[in-house]
Amino acid sequence: MAEFGAQFLEWSIDIAYVAIMMSFALTVFRLLRGPTLADRVVSLDMMALLGIVFIGVFSLSTGVYAYLDVAIALALIGFLATVAFARYIYRGALAERRGSDVPDEGDDS
Amino acid sequence: MNSLILRTAVPALAGLMLLFSIYVLLRGHNEPGGGFIGGLIGASAFAIYTIAEGLASARRALIVPPITIAGVGLFLAAISGIVSLLFGDAFLTGQWWFPAFNPDLKYFSSVVLFDIGVYLVVVGAISGIAFALEERE
């Protein structure tokens, strides 16, 4: 029974690797194609997520649990870039609506 | 940025990031981690807090100016080097203190002090840069 368990884990890891690679390809496609800037930002966020998932599966397949801490750090930090991009887009839209180059925040709630 | 989701999530998340940064700092003693990477995680917590709550709130959360934190960290790191001079070793040689009541506690050393100094320098410097960038906009 234990042998079957190990075999099953190996299959699952292989399937997970294939799935990660496929979603990575789709994400890169969206990054290159993405009609708007927001699409590209979301695909970059997705890439960080796929990195986290890959580290998790890699940690399972090698048995080195130190990698999981890398995944935790990436999960905590990864969304920082997305938030910064979101603010950049928001300010750009704000400046465009006002027809000026100098956006200031505050009164536009 | 005036987003309800961000302003609700970030205070809890920033606290979690600070906790994890201290965990990484202390774990760096024997395993992967250390003062520099822990300081980077802690500084990102303040950067995300700045984006969500604004510059004034972030400055208030840090209590003292970021340059002060960096200066204290540098002072601690220099002190940890001078401790070894007192014992007649070369500058920055690690000094260890094994408490008499439990010699297995091998965590009191000038190396830990140096790492905490690096942590404070990185937190102060990177938050200072983030604040300066935010101020300019």
PDB file of C-alpha atoms in Angstrom:
ATOM      1  CA  MET A   1       0.000   0.000   0.000  1.00  0.00           C
ATOM      2  CA  ALA A   2       2.848   2.339   0.833  1.00  0.00           C
ATOM      3  CA  GLU A   3       4.393   1.637  -2.557  1.00  0.00           C
ATOM      4  CA  PHE A   4       1.160   2.596  -4.260  1.00  0.00           C
ATOM      5  CA  GLY A   5       1.111   5.805  -2.227  1.00  0.00           C
ATOM      6  CA  ALA A   6       4.619   6.767  -3.336  1.00  0.00           C
ATOM      7  CA  GLN A   7       3.748   5.923  -6.943  1.00  0.00           C
ATOM      8  CA  PHE A   8       0.569   7.979  -6.742  1.00  0.00           C
ATOM      9  CA  LEU A   9       2.480  10.964  -5.335  1.00  0.00           C
ATOM     10  CA  GLU A  10       4.951  10.720  -8.190  1.00  0.00           C
ATOM     11  CA  TRP A  11       2.165  10.715 -10.777  1.00  0.00           C
ATOM     12  CA  SER A  12       0.498  13.671  -9.100  1.00  0.00           C
ATOM     13  CA  ILE A  13       3.732  15.639  -9.108  1.00  0.00           C
ATOM     14  CA  ASP A  14       4.261  14.907 -12.805  1.00  0.00           C
ATOM     15  CA  ILE A  15       0.705  15.962 -13.643  1.00  0.00           C
ATOM     16  CA  ALA A  16       1.161  19.116 -11.576  1.00  0.00           C
ATOM     17  CA  TYR A  17       4.367  20.003 -13.429  1.00  0.00           C
ATOM     18  CA  VAL A  18       2.632  19.603 -16.786  1.00  0.00           C
ATOM     19  CA  ALA A  19      -0.319  21.715 -15.621  1.00  0.00           C
ATOM     20  CA  ILE A  20       2.008  24.433 -14.340  1.00  0.00           C
ATOM     21  CA  MET A  21       3.869  24.518 -17.647  1.00  0.00           C
ATOM     22  CA  MET A  22       0.625  24.766 -19.612  1.00  0.00           C
ATOM     23  CA  SER A  23      -0.703  27.609 -17.485  1.00  0.00           C
ATOM     24  CA  PHE A  24       2.655  29.334 -17.744  1.00  0.00           C
ATOM     25  CA  ALA A  25       2.444  29.190 -21.537  1.00  0.00           C
ATOM     26  CA  LEU A  26      -1.103  30.585 -21.456  1.00  0.00           C
ATOM     27  CA  THR A  27       0.004  33.348 -19.083  1.00  0.00           C
ATOM     28  CA  VAL A  28       2.900  34.327 -21.340  1.00  0.00           C
ATOM     29  CA  PHE A  29       0.460  34.397 -24.258  1.00  0.00           C
ATOM     30  CA  ARG A  30      -1.769  36.807 -22.342  1.00  0.00           C
ATOM     31  CA  LEU A  31       1.251  38.899 -21.404  1.00  0.00           C
ATOM     32  CA  LEU A  32       2.320  39.258 -25.031  1.00  0.00           C
ATOM     33  CA  ARG A  33      -1.158  39.602 -26.509  1.00  0.00           C
ATOM     34  CA  GLY A  34      -3.059  41.454 -23.761  1.00  0.00           C
ATOM     35  CA  PRO A  35      -5.051  44.222 -25.399  1.00  0.00           C
ATOM     36  CA  THR A  36      -4.874  46.534 -22.380  1.00  0.00           C
ATOM     37  CA  LEU A  37      -2.291  47.307 -19.737  1.00  0.00           C
ATOM     38  CA  ALA A  38      -4.503  45.807 -17.028  1.00  0.00           C
ATOM     39  CA  ASP A  39      -4.456  42.414 -18.797  1.00  0.00           C
ATOM     40  CA  ARG A  40      -0.673  42.427 -18.768  1.00  0.00           C
ATOM     41  CA  VAL A  41      -0.532  43.367 -15.086  1.00  0.00           C
ATOM     42  CA  VAL A  42      -2.922  40.546 -14.180  1.00  0.00           C
ATOM     43  CA  SER A  43      -0.818  38.097 -16.166  1.00  0.00           C
ATOM     44  CA  LEU A  44       2.326  39.251 -14.319  1.00  0.00           C
ATOM     45  CA  ASP A  45       0.513  38.645 -11.029  1.00  0.00           C
ATOM     46  CA  MET A  46      -0.479  35.211 -12.314  1.00  0.00           C
ATOM     47  CA  MET A  47       3.182  34.512 -13.091  1.00  0.00           C
ATOM     48  CA  ALA A  48       4.176  35.257  -9.489  1.00  0.00           C
ATOM     49  CA  LEU A  49       1.425  32.892  -8.363  1.00  0.00           C
ATOM     50  CA  LEU A  50       2.693  30.174 -10.704  1.00  0.00           C
ATOM     51  CA  GLY A  51       6.156  30.666  -9.248  1.00  0.00           C
ATOM     52  CA  ILE A  52       4.729  30.053  -5.778  1.00  0.00           C
ATOM     53  CA  VAL A  53       2.936  26.924  -6.990  1.00  0.00           C
ATOM     54  CA  PHE A  54       6.058  25.652  -8.739  1.00  0.00           C
ATOM     55  CA  ILE A  55       8.128  26.107  -5.582  1.00  0.00           C
ATOM     56  CA  GLY A  56       5.513  24.183  -3.600  1.00  0.00           C
ATOM     57  CA  VAL A  57       5.504  21.253  -6.021  1.00  0.00           C
ATOM     58  CA  PHE A  58       9.309  21.327  -6.262  1.00  0.00           C
ATOM     59  CA  SER A  59       9.565  21.233  -2.473  1.00  0.00           C
ATOM     60  CA  LEU A  60       7.283  18.197  -2.448  1.00  0.00           C
ATOM     61  CA  SER A  61       9.223  16.369  -5.130  1.00  0.00           C
ATOM     62  CA  THR A  62      12.658  16.996  -3.594  1.00  0.00           C
ATOM     63  CA  GLY A  63      11.609  16.810   0.057  1.00  0.00           C
ATOM     64  CA  VAL A  64      13.503  19.992   0.937  1.00  0.00           C
ATOM     65  CA  TYR A  65      11.055  21.976   3.026  1.00  0.00           C
ATOM     66  CA  ALA A  66      13.256  25.080   3.153  1.00  0.00           C
ATOM     67  CA  TYR A  67      11.832  25.972  -0.270  1.00  0.00           C
ATOM     68  CA  LEU A  68       8.388  26.439   1.296  1.00  0.00           C
ATOM     69  CA  ASP A  69       9.677  29.512   3.119  1.00  0.00           C
ATOM     70  CA  VAL A  70      10.671  30.978  -0.236  1.00  0.00           C
ATOM     71  CA  ALA A  71       7.095  30.387  -1.368  1.00  0.00           C
ATOM     72  CA  ILE A  72       5.722  32.129   1.738  1.00  0.00           C
ATOM     73  CA  ALA A  73       8.012  35.121   1.198  1.00  0.00           C
ATOM     74  CA  LEU A  74       7.020  35.309  -2.482  1.00  0.00           C
ATOM     75  CA  ALA A  75       3.327  35.119  -1.588  1.00  0.00           C
ATOM     76  CA  LEU A  76       3.707  37.961   0.901  1.00  0.00           C
ATOM     77  CA  ILE A  77       5.796  40.187  -1.375  1.00  0.00           C
ATOM     78  CA  GLY A  78       4.427  39.240  -4.795  1.00  0.00           C
ATOM     79  CA  PHE A  79       1.300  41.339  -4.671  1.00  0.00           C
ATOM     80  CA  LEU A  80       3.290  44.485  -3.879  1.00  0.00           C
ATOM     81  CA  ALA A  81       4.228  44.910  -7.546  1.00  0.00           C
ATOM     82  CA  THR A  82       0.619  44.388  -8.596  1.00  0.00           C
ATOM     83  CA  VAL A  83      -0.599  47.076  -6.200  1.00  0.00           C
ATOM     84  CA  ALA A  84       2.075  49.481  -7.454  1.00  0.00           C
ATOM     85  CA  PHE A  85       1.049  48.783 -11.074  1.00  0.00           C
ATOM     86  CA  ALA A  86      -2.613  49.291 -10.161  1.00  0.00           C
ATOM     87  CA  ARG A  87      -1.818  52.667  -8.668  1.00  0.00           C
ATOM     88  CA  TYR A  88       0.159  53.600 -11.770  1.00  0.00           C
ATOM     89  CA  ILE A  89      -2.791  52.743 -14.011  1.00  0.00           C
ATOM     90  CA  TYR A  90      -5.174  54.575 -11.676  1.00  0.00           C
ATOM     91  CA  ARG A  91      -3.096  57.747 -11.740  1.00  0.00           C
ATOM     92  CA  GLY A  92      -2.735  57.551 -15.505  1.00  0.00           C
ATOM     93  CA  ALA A  93      -6.506  57.304 -15.916  1.00  0.00           C
ATOM     94  CA  LEU A  94      -6.990  60.148 -13.458  1.00  0.00           C
ATOM     95  CA  ALA A  95      -4.592  62.405 -15.331  1.00  0.00           C
ATOM     96  CA  GLU A  96      -6.223  61.536 -18.640  1.00  0.00           C
ATOM     97  CA  ARG A  97      -9.673  62.424 -17.345  1.00  0.00           C
ATOM     98  CA  ARG A  98      -8.507  65.785 -16.071  1.00  0.00           C
ATOM     99  CA  GLY A  99      -6.429  66.493 -19.128  1.00  0.00           C
ATOM    100  CA  SER A 100      -3.365  67.353 -17.091  1.00  0.00           C
ATOM    101  CA  ASP A 101      -0.016  65.685 -16.506  1.00  0.00           C
ATOM    102  CA  VAL A 102       0.062  66.216 -12.752  1.00  0.00           C
ATOM    103  CA  PRO A 103      -2.296  63.849 -10.930  1.00  0.00           C
ATOM    104  CA  ASP A 104      -2.940  64.453  -7.267  1.00  0.00           C
ATOM    105  CA  GLU A 105      -4.911  62.124  -5.090  1.00  0.00           C
ATOM    106  CA  GLY A 106      -7.413  62.923  -2.406  1.00  0.00           C
ATOM    107  CA  ASP A 107     -10.580  64.572  -3.627  1.00  0.00           C
ATOM    108  CA  ASP A 108     -11.403  61.855  -6.195  1.00  0.00           C
ATOM    109  CA  SER A 109     -13.092  59.244  -4.018  1.00  0.00           C
TER     110      SER A 109
ATOM    111  CA  MET B   1      -4.992  54.941  -3.172  1.00  0.00           C
ATOM    112  CA  ASN B   2      -8.647  55.017  -2.276  1.00  0.00           C
ATOM    113  CA  SER B   3      -9.583  51.359  -2.425  1.00  0.00           C
ATOM    114  CA  LEU B   4     -11.681  49.760   0.296  1.00  0.00           C
ATOM    115  CA  ILE B   5     -10.283  46.264  -0.332  1.00  0.00           C
ATOM    116  CA  LEU B   6      -6.702  47.462  -0.069  1.00  0.00           C
ATOM    117  CA  ARG B   7      -7.292  49.570   3.015  1.00  0.00           C
ATOM    118  CA  THR B   8      -9.040  46.671   4.761  1.00  0.00           C
ATOM    119  CA  ALA B   9      -6.514  43.995   3.857  1.00  0.00           C
ATOM    120  CA  VAL B  10      -3.229  45.843   4.166  1.00  0.00           C
ATOM    121  CA  PRO B  11      -3.023  46.494   7.957  1.00  0.00           C
ATOM    122  CA  ALA B  12      -3.398  42.779   8.727  1.00  0.00           C
ATOM    123  CA  LEU B  13      -1.110  41.802   5.853  1.00  0.00           C
ATOM    124  CA  ALA B  14       1.566  44.311   6.826  1.00  0.00           C
ATOM    125  CA  GLY B  15       1.572  42.935  10.361  1.00  0.00           C
ATOM    126  CA  LEU B  16       1.976  39.430   8.976  1.00  0.00           C
ATOM    127  CA  MET B  17       4.881  40.587   6.796  1.00  0.00           C
ATOM    128  CA  LEU B  18       6.620  42.194   9.788  1.00  0.00           C
ATOM    129  CA  LEU B  19       6.174  39.001  11.821  1.00  0.00           C
ATOM    130  CA  PHE B  20       7.582  36.880   8.999  1.00  0.00           C
ATOM    131  CA  SER B  21      10.511  39.279   8.575  1.00  0.00           C
ATOM    132  CA  ILE B  22      11.461  38.839  12.246  1.00  0.00           C
ATOM    133  CA  TYR B  23      11.069  35.075  11.880  1.00  0.00           C
ATOM    134  CA  VAL B  24      13.427  35.090   8.886  1.00  0.00           C
ATOM    135  CA  LEU B  25      15.878  37.306  10.782  1.00  0.00           C
ATOM    136  CA  LEU B  26      16.075  34.984  13.790  1.00  0.00           C
ATOM    137  CA  ARG B  27      16.028  31.795  11.724  1.00  0.00           C
ATOM    138  CA  GLY B  28      19.015  33.069   9.728  1.00  0.00           C
ATOM    139  CA  HIS B  29      21.164  31.996  12.648  1.00  0.00           C
ATOM    140  CA  ASN B  30      21.285  28.347  11.579  1.00  0.00           C
ATOM    141  CA  GLU B  31      19.155  28.031   8.446  1.00  0.00           C
ATOM    142  CA  PRO B  32      18.435  30.043   5.267  1.00  0.00           C
ATOM    143  CA  GLY B  33      17.518  33.603   6.107  1.00  0.00           C
ATOM    144  CA  GLY B  34      19.262  36.469   7.816  1.00  0.00           C
ATOM    145  CA  GLY B  35      19.209  40.164   8.475  1.00  0.00           C
ATOM    146  CA  PHE B  36      19.255  41.405   4.903  1.00  0.00           C
ATOM    147  CA  ILE B  37      16.359  39.401   3.489  1.00  0.00           C
ATOM    148  CA  GLY B  38      14.367  39.880   6.691  1.00  0.00           C
ATOM    149  CA  GLY B  39      14.921  43.613   6.446  1.00  0.00           C
ATOM    150  CA  LEU B  40      13.730  43.622   2.844  1.00  0.00           C
ATOM    151  CA  ILE B  41      10.498  41.859   3.830  1.00  0.00           C
ATOM    152  CA  GLY B  42       9.985  44.296   6.711  1.00  0.00           C
ATOM    153  CA  ALA B  43      10.609  47.276   4.441  1.00  0.00           C
ATOM    154  CA  SER B  44       8.060  45.937   1.928  1.00  0.00           C
ATOM    155  CA  ALA B  45       5.522  45.871   4.745  1.00  0.00           C
ATOM    156  CA  PHE B  46       6.057  49.609   5.253  1.00  0.00           C
ATOM    157  CA  ALA B  47       6.016  50.240   1.491  1.00  0.00           C
ATOM    158  CA  ILE B  48       2.630  48.535   1.083  1.00  0.00           C
ATOM    159  CA  TYR B  49       1.342  50.400   4.122  1.00  0.00           C
ATOM    160  CA  THR B  50       2.451  53.667   2.514  1.00  0.00           C
ATOM    161  CA  ILE B  51       0.575  52.850  -0.673  1.00  0.00           C
ATOM    162  CA  ALA B  52      -2.628  51.918   1.154  1.00  0.00           C
ATOM    163  CA  GLU B  53      -2.803  54.432   3.993  1.00  0.00           C
ATOM    164  CA  GLY B  54      -0.742  57.353   2.783  1.00  0.00           C
ATOM    165  CA  LEU B  55       2.607  58.799   3.712  1.00  0.00           C
ATOM    166  CA  ALA B  56       1.581  60.479   6.988  1.00  0.00           C
ATOM    167  CA  SER B  57       0.135  57.263   8.455  1.00  0.00           C
ATOM    168  CA  ALA B  58       3.213  55.289   7.439  1.00  0.00           C
ATOM    169  CA  ARG B  59       5.515  57.808   9.103  1.00  0.00           C
ATOM    170  CA  ARG B  60       3.394  57.584  12.240  1.00  0.00           C
ATOM    171  CA  ALA B  61       3.516  53.770  12.120  1.00  0.00           C
ATOM    172  CA  LEU B  62       7.319  53.853  12.007  1.00  0.00           C
ATOM    173  CA  ILE B  63       7.318  56.278  15.010  1.00  0.00           C
ATOM    174  CA  VAL B  64      10.914  57.494  14.461  1.00  0.00           C
ATOM    175  CA  PRO B  65      12.345  58.774  11.154  1.00  0.00           C
ATOM    176  CA  PRO B  66      13.688  55.926   8.969  1.00  0.00           C
ATOM    177  CA  ILE B  67      17.201  57.369   8.957  1.00  0.00           C
ATOM    178  CA  THR B  68      17.256  57.059  12.752  1.00  0.00           C
ATOM    179  CA  ILE B  69      16.457  53.351  12.480  1.00  0.00           C
ATOM    180  CA  ALA B  70      19.242  52.869   9.938  1.00  0.00           C
ATOM    181  CA  GLY B  71      21.669  54.758  12.170  1.00  0.00           C
ATOM    182  CA  VAL B  72      20.815  52.668  15.236  1.00  0.00           C
ATOM    183  CA  GLY B  73      21.279  49.513  13.164  1.00  0.00           C
ATOM    184  CA  LEU B  74      24.705  50.638  11.967  1.00  0.00           C
ATOM    185  CA  PHE B  75      25.648  51.471  15.559  1.00  0.00           C
ATOM    186  CA  LEU B  76      24.596  47.989  16.735  1.00  0.00           C
ATOM    187  CA  ALA B  77      26.597  46.330  13.954  1.00  0.00           C
ATOM    188  CA  ALA B  78      29.695  48.374  14.860  1.00  0.00           C
ATOM    189  CA  ILE B  79      29.230  47.527  18.567  1.00  0.00           C
ATOM    190  CA  SER B  80      29.124  43.826  17.697  1.00  0.00           C
ATOM    191  CA  GLY B  81      32.513  44.220  16.015  1.00  0.00           C
ATOM    192  CA  ILE B  82      34.046  46.118  18.934  1.00  0.00           C
ATOM    193  CA  VAL B  83      32.936  43.420  21.422  1.00  0.00           C
ATOM    194  CA  SER B  84      35.465  41.042  19.851  1.00  0.00           C
ATOM    195  CA  LEU B  85      38.235  43.650  20.213  1.00  0.00           C
ATOM    196  CA  LEU B  86      37.625  43.627  23.981  1.00  0.00           C
ATOM    197  CA  PHE B  87      38.390  39.893  24.057  1.00  0.00           C
ATOM    198  CA  GLY B  88      41.598  40.345  22.061  1.00  0.00           C
ATOM    199  CA  ASP B  89      40.320  38.875  18.769  1.00  0.00           C
ATOM    200  CA  ALA B  90      40.233  40.489  15.343  1.00  0.00           C
ATOM    201  CA  PHE B  91      37.460  42.977  14.508  1.00  0.00           C
ATOM    202  CA  LEU B  92      34.037  41.323  13.959  1.00  0.00           C
ATOM    203  CA  THR B  93      35.134  37.896  15.230  1.00  0.00           C
ATOM    204  CA  GLY B  94      32.084  36.114  16.591  1.00  0.00           C
ATOM    205  CA  GLN B  95      31.817  36.077  20.389  1.00  0.00           C
ATOM    206  CA  TRP B  96      29.585  33.550  22.123  1.00  0.00           C
ATOM    207  CA  TRP B  97      28.100  33.527  25.575  1.00  0.00           C
ATOM    208  CA  PHE B  98      26.845  30.228  26.967  1.00  0.00           C
ATOM    209  CA  PRO B  99      24.637  30.881  29.988  1.00  0.00           C
ATOM    210  CA  ALA B 100      25.715  28.917  33.063  1.00  0.00           C
ATOM    211  CA  PHE B 101      22.191  27.696  33.856  1.00  0.00           C
ATOM    212  CA  ASN B 102      21.751  26.102  30.439  1.00  0.00           C
ATOM    213  CA  PRO B 103      24.816  25.830  28.157  1.00  0.00           C
ATOM    214  CA  ASP B 104      22.647  24.453  25.343  1.00  0.00           C
ATOM    215  CA  LEU B 105      21.270  27.953  24.730  1.00  0.00           C
ATOM    216  CA  LYS B 106      23.808  29.034  22.128  1.00  0.00           C
ATOM    217  CA  TYR B 107      21.929  32.018  20.762  1.00  0.00           C
ATOM    218  CA  PHE B 108      23.563  34.828  22.713  1.00  0.00           C
ATOM    219  CA  SER B 109      26.356  36.018  20.467  1.00  0.00           C
ATOM    220  CA  SER B 110      27.708  39.091  18.737  1.00  0.00           C
ATOM    221  CA  VAL B 111      26.686  37.459  15.433  1.00  0.00           C
ATOM    222  CA  VAL B 112      23.000  37.838  16.313  1.00  0.00           C
ATOM    223  CA  LEU B 113      23.637  41.446  17.296  1.00  0.00           C
ATOM    224  CA  PHE B 114      25.293  42.079  13.933  1.00  0.00           C
ATOM    225  CA  ASP B 115      22.355  40.504  12.104  1.00  0.00           C
ATOM    226  CA  ILE B 116      19.864  42.658  14.000  1.00  0.00           C
ATOM    227  CA  GLY B 117      21.963  45.683  13.036  1.00  0.00           C
ATOM    228  CA  VAL B 118      21.830  44.696   9.355  1.00  0.00           C
ATOM    229  CA  TYR B 119      18.073  44.199   9.663  1.00  0.00           C
ATOM    230  CA  LEU B 120      17.566  47.679  11.097  1.00  0.00           C
ATOM    231  CA  VAL B 121      19.832  49.289   8.481  1.00  0.00           C
ATOM    232  CA  VAL B 122      17.918  47.647   5.630  1.00  0.00           C
ATOM    233  CA  VAL B 123      14.478  48.458   7.091  1.00  0.00           C
ATOM    234  CA  GLY B 124      15.446  52.084   7.675  1.00  0.00           C
ATOM    235  CA  ALA B 125      17.169  52.655   4.344  1.00  0.00           C
ATOM    236  CA  ILE B 126      14.555  50.981   2.132  1.00  0.00           C
ATOM    237  CA  SER B 127      11.600  52.586   3.939  1.00  0.00           C
ATOM    238  CA  GLY B 128      13.384  55.921   3.664  1.00  0.00           C
ATOM    239  CA  ILE B 129      13.727  55.422  -0.093  1.00  0.00           C
ATOM    240  CA  ALA B 130      10.053  54.409  -0.376  1.00  0.00           C
ATOM    241  CA  PHE B 131       8.955  57.464   1.612  1.00  0.00           C
ATOM    242  CA  ALA B 132      11.128  59.781  -0.493  1.00  0.00           C
ATOM    243  CA  LEU B 133       9.684  58.347  -3.724  1.00  0.00           C
ATOM    244  CA  GLU B 134       6.165  58.760  -2.353  1.00  0.00           C
ATOM    245  CA  GLU B 135       6.855  62.317  -1.262  1.00  0.00           C
ATOM    246  CA  ARG B 136       8.108  63.376  -4.677  1.00  0.00           C
ATOM    247  CA  GLU B 137       4.897  62.365  -6.439  1.00  0.00           C
TER     248      GLU B 137
END
